[in-house]
C-alpha positions as CSV (number, residue, x, y, z in Angstrom):
1,M,8.4,-6.3,-10.7
2,N,4.8,-5.4,-9.7
3,D,3.8,-1.9,-10.6
4,R,2.3,-1.2,-7.3
5,H,2.8,-3.0,-4.0
6,L,0.4,-2.5,-1.1
7,L,1.7,-2.4,2.4
8,H,-1.6,-4.0,3.6
9,P,-2.3,-7.4,5.1
10,S,-4.8,-8.3,2.4
11,G,-2.1,-8.2,-0.3
12,L,-4.6,-6.5,-2.6
13,P,-3.9,-3.0,-4.0
14,P,-5.8,-0.3,-2.2
15,P,-9.1,0.8,-3.6
16,L,-9.0,3.9,-5.7
17,V,-11.8,6.4,-6.1
18,I,-11.6,9.1,-8.8
19,S,-14.0,11.6,-10.2
20,R,-15.4,11.2,-13.7
21,L,-14.1,14.6,-14.6
22,D,-10.6,13.8,-13.4
23,C,-10.7,10.5,-15.3
24,E,-11.8,12.2,-18.5
25,R,-9.2,14.9,-18.2
26,L,-6.4,12.4,-17.4
27,E,-7.4,10.1,-20.3
28,A,-7.3,13.1,-22.7
29,L,-3.9,14.0,-21.3
30,L,-2.6,10.5,-21.9
31,E,-3.8,10.6,-25.5
32,Q,-1.5,13.6,-26.2
33,A,2.1,13.3,-27.3
34,L,4.1,13.4,-24.1
35,P,7.8,14.1,-23.7
36,A,10.1,11.1,-24.3
37,G,11.1,9.2,-21.1
38,I,7.8,9.7,-19.3
39,D,6.4,6.3,-18.3
40,V,2.7,6.6,-17.9
41,S,1.9,2.8,-17.8
42,G,1.4,2.9,-14.0
43,L,-1.1,5.8,-14.3
44,R,-2.9,4.0,-17.1
45,R,-3.3,0.9,-15.0
46,E,-4.6,2.9,-12.1
47,L,-7.2,4.6,-14.2
48,D,-8.3,1.2,-15.5
49,R,-8.8,-0.2,-12.0
50,A,-10.2,2.9,-10.3
51,E,-13.8,3.2,-9.2
52,V,-15.0,6.3,-11.2
53,V,-17.8,8.3,-9.6
54,E,-19.5,11.6,-10.2
55,P,-17.6,14.5,-8.6
56,A,-20.2,15.0,-5.9
57,Q,-19.9,11.3,-4.9
58,V,-16.1,11.4,-4.3
59,P,-15.4,10.7,-0.6
60,A,-14.0,13.7,1.2
61,D,-10.9,11.8,2.2
62,A,-9.9,10.7,-1.3
63,I,-7.1,12.3,-3.3
64,T,-8.3,13.9,-6.5
65,M,-6.6,16.3,-8.9
66,N,-5.7,19.6,-7.3
67,S,-6.0,18.1,-3.8
68,V,-3.5,19.3,-1.2
69,I,-2.1,16.2,0.5
70,R,-0.1,15.5,3.6
71,F,1.9,12.3,3.3
72,V,5.0,10.6,4.7
73,D,7.7,8.6,3.0
74,E,7.8,5.7,5.4
75,A,11.4,4.8,4.4
76,S,12.9,8.2,5.3
77,G,10.3,9.5,7.7
78,E,10.0,12.7,5.7
79,E,6.6,14.3,5.8
80,R,5.5,16.5,2.9
81,E,2.5,18.6,1.9
82,A,1.9,19.1,-1.8
83,A,-0.8,19.6,-4.4
84,L,-1.4,16.9,-7.0
85,V,-1.5,18.9,-10.3
86,Y,-1.7,18.5,-14.0
87,P,1.6,18.9,-15.8
88,R,0.8,22.4,-17.0
89,D,0.5,23.5,-13.3
90,A,3.7,21.8,-12.1
91,D,6.3,24.4,-11.5
92,G,9.2,22.2,-10.3
93,S,8.7,23.1,-6.7
94,A,8.2,20.5,-3.9
95,E,4.7,22.0,-3.3
96,R,3.3,20.7,-6.6
97,I,3.5,17.1,-7.8
98,S,2.6,16.4,-11.4
99,I,0.3,13.5,-11.9
100,L,2.9,12.2,-14.5
101,A,5.5,11.9,-11.7
102,P,5.7,8.5,-10.2
103,V,4.7,9.8,-6.7
104,G,1.7,11.6,-8.3
105,S,0.5,8.5,-10.0
106,A,0.9,6.6,-6.7
107,L,-1.2,9.1,-4.7
108,L,-4.2,9.6,-7.1
109,G,-7.4,8.0,-5.7
110,L,-5.9,6.9,-2.4
111,R,-7.8,7.7,0.8
112,V,-6.4,9.1,4.1
113,G,-4.7,6.3,6.0
114,A,-3.7,4.3,2.9
115,H,-0.2,2.9,2.5
116,I,1.4,2.3,-0.8
117,A,4.7,1.3,-2.3
118,W,5.4,2.5,-5.8
119,P,8.4,1.9,-8.0
120,L,10.6,4.8,-8.9
121,P,13.2,5.3,-11.6
122,G,16.6,3.6,-10.9
123,G,15.1,0.5,-9.2
124,R,14.1,2.4,-6.0
125,S,10.6,2.5,-4.6
126,A,8.7,5.0,-2.4
127,R,6.7,3.8,0.6
128,L,4.0,6.4,1.2
129,R,1.3,6.8,3.7
130,V,-1.5,9.4,3.3
131,L,-1.8,11.4,6.5
132,G,-4.5,13.9,5.5
133,L,-6.0,16.3,3.0
134,R,-5.8,20.0,3.6
135,Y,-7.9,20.7,0.5
136,Q,-10.0,18.6,-1.9
137,P,-11.8,20.5,-4.7
138,E,-14.9,18.2,-4.6
139,A,-15.3,18.5,-0.8
140,A,-14.9,22.3,-1.1
141,G,-17.6,22.4,-3.8
142,D,-15.1,23.6,-6.4
143,L,-16.2,21.2,-9.2
144,H,-15.1,23.3,-12.1
145,R,-11.4,23.6,-11.3
């Protein structure tokens, strides 16, 4: 099974843009010992293929760490708003999605309007569409978060 399926006519995965600071922090996180059962292979592949830019060059509509995202699960029609956070900031609530969660890895680097399908545990997959960003640290000038 492909790691990531794009719901896009081109058949190519959506372009990803992430900040150099996010990339460095995520690579350091992935070098740490993580709890058993956490599959980070999808996140690793996304980091490898992402366009990495300086924080000031990140487009204002791209999802970065600590962004507050509005998205819809196209399979269920459920809309959500949540912050994409590092594991230490995840509190188990629906308002905070850890980057190590499958949905978190799927959302990182996407831009508003992007569609993505991402495998979930148990053979299911999520079909997500990014509706908007309520907050992005880079656009807000909060580059030291």
